[in-house]
Short mmCIF file of C-alpha atoms in Angstrom, two decimals:
data_model
loop_
_atom_site.label_atom_id
_atom_site.label_comp_id
_atom_site.label_asym_id
_atom_site.label_seq_id
_atom_site.Cartn_x
_atom_site.Cartn_y
_atom_site.Cartn_z
CA MET A 118 114.79 88.02 78.33
CA ALA A 119 113.63 86.57 81.68
CA LYS A 120 116.17 85.73 84.34
CA PRO A 121 116.26 82.08 85.52
CA LEU A 122 114.47 82.63 88.85
CA THR A 123 111.82 84.99 87.45
CA GLY A 124 108.46 84.06 88.98
CA LEU A 125 109.80 83.25 92.44
CA ARG A 126 109.15 85.61 95.32
CA ILE A 127 111.43 85.82 98.36
CA LEU A 128 110.73 87.57 101.65
CA ASP A 129 114.17 88.59 102.85
CA LEU A 130 114.33 89.11 106.62
CA THR A 131 118.12 88.90 106.74
CA HIS A 132 120.72 91.31 108.07
CA MET A 133 124.50 91.77 108.18
CA LEU A 134 126.27 89.48 105.66
CA SER A 135 125.48 85.75 105.43
CA GLY A 136 121.74 86.03 104.84
CA PRO A 137 121.80 89.16 102.66
CA TYR A 138 124.49 87.58 100.46
CA GLY A 139 122.40 84.45 99.88
CA ALA A 140 119.29 86.51 99.10
CA MET A 141 121.36 88.76 96.81
CA ILE A 142 122.48 85.79 94.72
CA MET A 143 118.87 84.77 94.11
CA ALA A 144 117.79 88.36 93.51
CA ASP A 145 120.54 88.69 90.89
CA LEU A 146 119.14 85.55 89.25
CA GLY A 147 115.70 87.10 88.96
CA ALA A 148 113.77 86.20 92.10
CA GLU A 149 111.48 89.06 93.19
CA THR A 150 113.05 89.82 96.54
CA ILE A 151 111.14 91.87 99.10
CA LYS A 152 113.37 92.98 101.94
CA VAL A 153 111.15 93.05 105.03
CA GLU A 154 112.76 95.38 107.55
CA PRO A 155 111.93 96.73 111.00
CA LEU A 156 110.71 100.31 111.04
CA HIS A 157 114.19 101.56 111.96
CA GLY A 158 115.80 99.52 109.19
CA GLU A 159 118.04 96.45 109.40
CA GLY A 160 121.45 96.91 111.02
CA THR A 161 123.54 96.72 107.88
CA ARG A 162 122.10 100.04 106.72
CA LYS A 163 124.21 101.79 109.34
CA LEU A 164 127.54 100.09 108.60
CA LEU A 165 129.89 102.65 107.00
CA ALA A 166 126.88 104.84 106.17
CA ALA A 167 128.56 107.90 107.71
CA ASP A 168 131.99 107.12 106.26
CA PRO A 169 132.45 109.50 103.30
CA ARG A 170 135.08 107.25 101.70
CA ASN A 171 133.01 104.07 101.87
CA SER A 172 129.43 105.20 101.33
CA LEU A 173 127.24 106.58 98.57
CA GLU A 174 124.45 109.01 99.43
CA GLY A 175 124.16 107.57 102.94
CA GLN A 176 124.36 103.89 101.94
CA GLY A 177 127.49 102.10 103.16
CA ALA A 178 129.43 99.60 101.08
CA TYR A 179 127.85 96.61 102.86
CA TYR A 180 124.27 97.66 102.25
CA LEU A 181 124.91 99.03 98.78
CA THR A 182 126.42 95.75 97.60
CA LEU A 183 124.21 93.20 99.33
CA ASN A 184 120.80 94.68 98.66
CA ARG A 185 120.78 95.38 94.95
CA ASN A 186 117.80 94.01 93.02
CA LYS A 187 115.66 94.09 96.17
CA GLN A 188 112.59 96.04 97.31
CA SER A 189 112.14 97.35 100.85
CA VAL A 190 108.99 97.03 102.93
CA ALA A 191 109.12 98.28 106.53
CA VAL A 192 106.89 96.32 108.94
CA ASP A 193 106.83 95.97 112.72
CA LEU A 194 106.82 92.18 113.11
CA LYS A 195 106.59 92.49 116.88
CA SER A 196 103.00 93.72 116.60
CA GLU A 197 99.99 91.54 115.78
CA ASP A 198 98.96 93.83 112.94
CA GLY A 199 102.48 93.71 111.54
CA ARG A 200 102.50 89.92 111.63
CA ALA A 201 99.14 89.91 109.88
CA VAL A 202 100.66 91.96 107.06
CA PHE A 203 103.62 89.59 106.94
CA TYR A 204 101.36 86.53 106.83
CA ASP A 205 99.57 88.09 103.85
CA LEU A 206 102.94 88.43 102.15
CA VAL A 207 103.77 84.81 102.98
CA ARG A 208 100.57 83.66 101.25
CA LYS A 209 101.86 85.27 98.05
CA SER A 210 105.49 84.12 98.36
CA ASP A 211 107.69 81.07 97.81
CA ILE A 212 110.61 81.58 100.18
CA VAL A 213 111.32 83.26 103.51
CA MET A 214 114.99 83.76 104.42
CA GLU A 215 116.26 84.87 107.83
CA ASN A 216 119.44 84.79 109.86
CA PHE A 217 118.15 85.76 113.29
CA SER A 218 119.73 84.50 116.48
CA ALA A 219 118.44 81.14 117.70
CA GLY A 220 114.83 81.33 118.89
CA VAL A 221 114.00 84.77 117.48
CA ALA A 222 111.87 83.52 114.58
CA THR A 223 109.87 81.31 116.94
CA LYS A 224 109.40 84.17 119.40
CA LEU A 225 108.12 86.39 116.58
CA LYS A 226 105.80 83.58 115.37
CA ILE A 227 107.39 83.59 111.91
CA ASP A 228 109.17 80.23 112.10
CA TYR A 229 108.41 77.41 109.65
CA GLY A 230 105.83 75.84 111.96
CA CYS A 231 103.78 79.04 111.92
CA LEU A 232 104.32 79.95 108.28
CA GLN A 233 103.54 76.55 106.78
CA ALA A 234 100.10 76.82 108.38
CA VAL A 235 99.66 80.05 106.41
CA ASN A 236 101.14 78.68 103.17
CA PRO A 237 101.87 74.93 102.96
CA ARG A 238 104.13 75.54 99.93
CA ILE A 239 106.36 78.04 101.72
CA ILE A 240 110.08 77.26 101.98
CA THR A 241 111.86 78.85 104.92
CA CYS A 242 115.63 79.13 105.28
CA SER A 243 117.49 79.96 108.49
CA ILE A 244 121.21 80.73 108.35
CA SER A 245 122.75 80.71 111.81
CA GLY A 246 126.06 80.04 113.47
CA PHE A 247 125.22 76.55 114.72
CA GLY A 248 121.88 75.49 113.26
CA SER A 249 118.63 74.78 115.06
CA ALA A 250 119.65 71.86 117.27
CA GLY A 251 122.58 70.40 119.19
CA PRO A 252 124.21 71.15 122.55
CA ASN A 253 125.59 74.55 121.50
CA TYR A 254 123.15 75.81 118.90
CA GLN A 255 122.14 78.88 120.91
CA ARG A 256 125.65 80.34 121.03
CA PRO A 257 126.09 83.68 119.22
CA ALA A 258 128.39 83.53 116.22
CA PHE A 259 129.92 85.73 113.58
CA ASP A 260 132.27 84.97 110.72
CA GLN A 261 135.52 84.59 112.63
CA VAL A 262 133.91 82.49 115.35
CA VAL A 263 132.97 79.76 112.88
CA GLN A 264 136.24 80.12 110.98
CA ALA A 265 137.99 79.35 114.26
CA LEU A 266 135.72 76.52 115.39
CA GLY A 267 135.63 74.98 111.91
CA GLY A 268 139.39 74.36 111.88
CA GLY A 269 140.19 76.53 108.88
CA MET A 270 142.14 79.10 110.85
CA SER A 271 144.42 76.41 112.25
CA ILE A 272 145.71 75.55 108.78
CA THR A 273 145.93 79.12 107.46
CA GLY A 274 149.00 81.33 107.81
CA GLN A 275 152.73 80.78 107.94
CA ASP A 276 152.99 78.63 111.07
CA ALA A 277 151.04 77.24 114.00
CA THR A 278 151.99 80.10 116.34
CA GLU A 279 149.65 82.59 114.69
CA PRO A 280 146.35 81.14 113.37
CA THR A 281 145.02 83.35 110.61
CA ARG A 282 141.49 83.94 109.36
CA ALA A 283 140.78 83.92 105.65
CA GLY A 284 141.08 87.39 104.14
CA ILE A 285 137.51 87.20 102.87
CA PRO A 286 134.71 86.38 105.37
CA ILE A 287 134.27 82.80 104.21
CA GLY A 288 132.30 81.87 107.34
CA ASP A 289 129.54 84.33 106.49
CA LEU A 290 129.73 83.98 102.71
CA GLY A 291 129.80 80.18 102.93
CA GLY A 292 126.57 80.25 104.94
CA GLY A 293 124.91 82.40 102.28
CA MET A 294 126.06 80.18 99.42
CA PHE A 295 124.93 76.96 101.08
CA GLY A 296 121.66 78.68 101.92
CA VAL A 297 121.06 79.23 98.20
CA MET A 298 121.84 75.57 97.47
CA GLY A 299 119.44 74.44 100.18
CA VAL A 300 116.61 76.67 99.00
CA LEU A 301 117.01 75.62 95.35
CA SER A 302 117.02 71.95 96.45
CA ALA A 303 113.81 72.49 98.43
CA LEU A 304 112.22 74.23 95.45
CA TYR A 305 113.06 71.28 93.20
CA GLU A 306 111.59 68.82 95.71
CA ARG A 307 108.45 70.96 95.98
CA GLU A 308 107.82 70.34 92.28
CA ARG A 309 107.27 66.66 93.18
CA SER A 310 105.57 66.89 96.56
CA GLY A 311 103.76 70.22 96.36
CA GLN A 312 104.95 70.91 99.91
CA GLY A 313 107.40 73.40 101.33
CA GLN A 314 109.96 72.65 104.03
CA HIS A 315 112.54 74.28 106.27
CA VAL A 316 116.20 74.69 105.25
CA ASP A 317 118.47 74.75 108.31
CA ILE A 318 121.96 76.12 107.51
CA SER A 319 124.68 76.15 110.15
CA MET A 320 127.70 78.27 109.29
CA LEU A 321 129.84 75.86 111.33
CA ASP A 322 128.50 72.93 109.29
CA CYS A 323 129.52 74.79 106.14
CA GLN A 324 133.07 75.29 107.42
CA ILE A 325 133.37 71.59 108.26
CA SER A 326 132.12 70.69 104.77
CA LEU A 327 134.76 72.96 103.22
CA LEU A 328 137.53 71.02 104.98
CA ASN A 329 136.72 68.37 102.39
CA TYR A 330 139.62 66.02 101.56
CA MET A 331 141.77 67.44 104.37
CA ALA A 332 139.31 66.05 106.93
CA THR A 333 139.44 62.65 105.24
CA MET A 334 143.25 62.75 105.27
CA TYR A 335 143.15 63.38 109.02
CA PHE A 336 140.81 60.41 109.61
CA LEU A 337 143.05 58.20 107.49
CA SER A 338 146.41 59.21 108.94
CA GLY A 339 145.62 60.62 112.36
CA ASP A 340 147.95 63.53 111.57
CA VAL A 341 146.65 66.97 112.54
CA PRO A 342 147.74 69.43 109.82
CA THR A 343 149.36 72.78 110.56
CA PRO A 344 149.80 75.91 108.43
CA ILE A 345 152.31 75.79 105.58
CA GLY A 346 151.81 79.28 104.19
CA ASN A 347 151.19 79.30 100.45
CA ALA A 348 153.03 76.04 99.86
CA HIS A 349 151.45 72.66 99.14
CA PHE A 350 151.86 69.52 101.21
CA VAL A 351 152.44 67.35 98.11
CA HIS A 352 153.45 69.40 95.09
CA VAL A 353 156.83 71.17 94.67
CA PRO A 354 157.31 73.89 93.57
CA TYR A 355 153.85 75.13 94.46
CA ASN A 356 154.04 78.45 96.28
CA SER A 357 154.11 82.21 96.04
CA TYR A 358 157.49 83.63 95.10
CA PRO A 359 158.90 87.17 95.22
CA THR A 360 159.91 88.87 91.99
CA ALA A 361 161.61 92.19 91.41
CA ASP A 362 158.29 94.03 91.68
CA GLY A 363 155.78 91.78 93.45
CA HIS A 364 154.86 88.13 93.87
CA ILE A 365 153.78 85.37 91.54
CA ILE A 366 152.34 81.89 92.00
CA ILE A 367 153.87 78.83 90.36
CA ALA A 368 152.02 75.51 90.63
CA VAL A 369 153.94 72.47 89.40
CA ILE A 370 151.41 69.69 90.00
CA VAL A 371 152.64 67.12 87.46
CA ASP A 372 156.18 66.09 86.59
CA GLY A 373 155.80 67.40 83.04
CA PHE A 374 155.43 70.93 84.39
CA TRP A 375 158.81 70.55 86.09
CA ASP A 376 160.44 69.67 82.79
CA ASN A 377 158.87 72.79 81.27
CA LEU A 378 160.00 74.92 84.21
CA LEU A 379 163.62 73.94 83.54
CA GLU A 380 163.31 75.59 80.13
CA VAL A 381 162.48 78.86 81.87
CA ILE A 382 164.67 78.69 85.00
CA ASP A 383 168.36 78.23 84.26
CA GLU A 384 169.56 76.55 87.43
CA PRO A 385 172.05 73.65 87.08
CA ALA A 386 171.14 72.20 90.50
CA PHE A 387 167.55 71.72 89.36
CA ARG A 388 168.70 69.49 86.51
CA ASP A 389 169.65 66.70 88.88
CA GLU A 390 167.87 63.62 87.52
CA LYS A 391 166.29 62.86 90.88
CA TYR A 392 164.15 66.02 90.71
CA ARG A 393 162.28 64.77 87.66
CA THR A 394 159.79 63.05 89.98
CA GLN A 395 157.76 64.50 92.81
CA PRO A 396 159.09 62.54 95.82
CA ALA A 397 162.63 63.94 95.52
CA ARG A 398 161.35 67.45 94.95
CA LEU A 399 159.16 67.17 98.05
CA ALA A 400 162.14 65.93 100.08
CA ASP A 401 164.18 68.98 98.99
CA LYS A 402 161.28 71.43 99.10
CA ALA A 403 163.08 74.01 101.26
CA PHE A 404 166.07 74.15 98.90
CA ILE A 405 163.97 74.34 95.73
CA ASP A 406 161.71 77.07 97.09
CA LYS A 407 164.64 79.12 98.41
CA ARG A 408 166.68 78.92 95.21
CA LEU A 409 163.68 79.50 92.96
CA GLY A 410 162.79 82.60 94.98
CA GLU A 411 166.34 83.94 94.61
CA ILE A 412 166.23 83.53 90.83
CA LEU A 413 162.76 85.02 90.43
CA ARG A 414 163.76 88.14 92.39
CA THR A 415 166.09 89.13 89.55
CA ARG A 416 163.34 90.13 87.11
CA PRO A 417 159.84 91.66 87.26
CA SER A 418 156.66 89.59 87.42
CA SER A 419 155.65 90.38 83.83
CA TYR A 420 158.86 88.85 82.47
CA TRP A 421 158.45 85.59 84.37
CA LEU A 422 154.73 85.28 83.66
CA GLU A 423 155.32 85.66 79.94
CA GLN A 424 157.95 82.90 80.02
CA LEU A 425 155.91 80.58 82.23
CA GLU A 426 152.69 81.03 80.29
CA ALA A 427 154.50 80.27 77.04
CA LYS A 428 155.40 76.87 78.52
CA ARG A 429 151.83 76.29 79.80
CA ILE A 430 152.98 76.22 83.42
CA PRO A 431 150.19 77.19 85.86
CA CYS A 432 151.12 80.61 87.22
CA ALA A 433 149.61 83.94 88.21
CA ARG A 434 150.42 87.36 89.51
CA VAL A 435 149.40 87.85 93.14
CA ASN A 436 147.01 90.70 92.47
CA HIS A 437 146.10 93.49 94.81
CA LEU A 438 142.37 94.30 94.80
CA ASP A 439 142.78 97.13 92.30
CA GLU A 440 144.59 94.79 89.91
CA ALA A 441 142.07 91.96 90.35
CA LEU A 442 139.15 94.28 89.66
CA ALA A 443 140.84 95.61 86.51
CA ASP A 444 141.80 92.19 85.12
CA GLU A 445 140.74 91.79 81.50
CA GLN A 446 139.32 88.32 82.11
CA VAL A 447 137.27 89.57 85.06
CA LEU A 448 135.96 92.53 83.08
CA SER A 449 135.16 90.41 80.03
CA ARG A 450 132.78 88.30 82.13
CA ASN A 451 130.90 91.30 83.54
CA MET A 452 132.24 90.69 87.02
CA VAL A 453 132.52 94.41 87.76
CA VAL A 454 129.14 96.13 87.49
CA ASP A 455 127.51 99.43 88.34
CA LEU A 456 125.85 99.65 91.77
CA HIS A 457 123.16 102.31 91.88
CA HIS A 458 121.59 104.50 94.53
CA PRO A 459 117.92 105.53 94.17
CA SER A 460 119.13 109.12 93.74
CA GLY A 461 120.83 108.17 90.49
CA ALA A 462 124.36 108.17 91.89
CA SER A 463 126.42 105.04 91.31
CA THR A 464 129.63 103.24 92.11
CA ARG A 465 130.95 99.82 91.13
CA GLY A 466 131.08 96.38 92.74
CA PRO A 467 131.30 92.65 92.01
CA GLY A 468 128.93 91.12 89.47
CA ASN A 469 127.08 87.81 89.47
CA PRO A 470 129.42 84.79 89.00
CA ILE A 471 126.65 82.45 87.79
CA LYS A 472 126.67 82.55 84.00
CA LEU A 473 123.96 80.70 82.05
CA SER A 474 123.91 80.04 78.33
CA ARG A 475 120.28 80.95 77.59
CA THR A 476 118.70 82.89 80.45
CA ASP A 477 121.75 85.09 80.73
CA GLU A 478 120.27 88.57 81.21
CA GLU A 479 122.05 90.55 83.92
CA SER A 480 120.80 93.77 85.49
CA PHE A 481 121.28 95.38 88.88
CA SER A 482 118.73 97.75 90.34
CA ALA A 483 119.48 100.13 93.19
CA SER A 484 119.56 99.01 96.80
CA PRO A 485 116.31 100.45 98.19
CA LEU A 486 115.69 103.22 100.66
CA LEU A 487 114.03 102.08 103.88
CA GLY A 488 110.38 101.30 103.17
CA GLN A 489 110.70 102.57 99.61
CA HIS A 490 108.31 99.94 98.27
CA THR A 491 105.94 99.50 101.23
CA ASP A 492 102.94 101.18 99.63
CA THR A 493 103.52 99.62 96.20
CA VAL A 494 103.84 96.08 97.55
CA LEU A 495 100.86 96.34 99.90
CA SER A 496 98.60 97.87 97.26
CA GLU A 497 99.67 96.03 94.11
CA LEU A 498 100.60 92.63 95.55
CA LEU A 499 98.19 92.39 98.49
CA GLY A 500 95.40 94.60 97.24
CA TYR A 501 95.34 96.84 100.32
CA SER A 502 93.38 100.06 99.91
CA ASP A 503 94.86 103.49 100.49
CA LYS A 504 92.73 103.67 103.63
CA GLN A 505 94.15 100.39 104.98
CA ILE A 506 97.70 101.49 104.26
CA GLY A 507 97.12 104.87 105.88
CA SER A 508 95.67 103.24 108.98
CA LEU A 509 98.63 100.86 109.30
CA ARG A 510 101.06 103.71 108.92
CA SER A 511 99.35 105.96 111.44
CA GLY A 512 99.30 103.02 113.86
CA GLY A 513 103.04 102.60 113.59
CA VAL A 514 102.76 99.16 111.94
CA ILE A 515 104.43 100.02 108.64
CA GLY A 516 106.95 102.59 107.46
#
C-alpha cells in the first residue's frame, strides 16, 4: 500500500534538529527524501557518534532518529559543478528544505529566486530562528534562544525567579512541525496555480503562535503571567501530586469531577458546600492542593489511579521516559519502532504520530551512510553515465 506522500520528492539540505525533524515527518509519510550533504557530511552526523552508550555503529542518536527513510547524496554546493548537479536534482523534485543561517542559501545560489528559475513548480522551505526579514532576522538562534525570546520560559517552572525551558526542544521541533504545515499548504495551492513558492518559517514566530490563548488573555487584562508550576490558573485541583511511590496528575476541570473526587478522597473539609463550585476552590487553592497531597502520599500511584479512573476523573501517572515508552497505549499505536543501521544493527525510537485510515502503511528504512545513494540517484534519477559520475568524483564534486 502506498504511503500518503508517495510521488513527492524532497531535497533535504537540513542539519541539526528543526529542519531534519520536518523532513523526517514527510519522509515517514512517503515522500522520497534525498538528503543532500556536503562532502564531509552534515553536522548532526557527529553528535554522539563516538558515545558508545548513545550511538549505533557510528551513528549517534540524533542522526539515527532524524534521518530514517532518507537517501544520502554528497555534493559540494560551493562549486559550480556541484550546483549544476543540484540544479538537475531540483528539476526532478517538488520541495527543497533548508535551515541554514540567514543569507547562506542566497550566497550558495540555491535560494528560491534561483531555484524557481530552474523549476517554476519548486517549493522551497527555510526554517530559521527569525525568518527572512525584520530588524533582527540575521541573529543566530538555537532552541533555547527562541524559547526564551518567545515568552514560554517565563511561564514555565515553579516561580519567576528561575525561568525554565521546556524539557523537550519545542523551539526546534515547533519549527519543523510548522515547516511541514507550510510545505503541505504550498503543495495544495500549487494544484490550483501550477506554481511553486517559498515557505518562510521563523522559530520565534512559532513560539509566539504557541502562546495562543495566553497571549490573548494578556492583551485583554494587561496582566503578565508568571510560572505556577504544574497548577492551573483557573481549575482546582489541577496539579501534580506526590503519592507513596511517585507522582500523579489530577485535573478537575468541571464541577462534576469534584463531586466524583469526593467519592475517592475521604476528607471532611472538602465536603464544605462552598467547594462544589470553582470560584471557592480557586480561592482556597493552596489549602486544597496541600491537603490533597498529604492524603495521596499515603498510598501508591496504582491505588489512586484505579480509584480515580473508576470515577472517570482525568488523571495520569507522571511517567519517566522508560515508563512512557513501555505504555500499552503507546505501543498499541506503533509509537515505538525499530531504527535500523545500514549494517543491519538496530535500536528503537519514536514512531510516526500521524495515523491515517486508508493510506496507513508504516515502514522505517535505515538512516543512510554519507553519500550512500550518490551513484544510484545520479544514474537512475538524472541519467548520468558512469563516466560522468567518475569525473565528478575525481574532481571532488561528489562523494
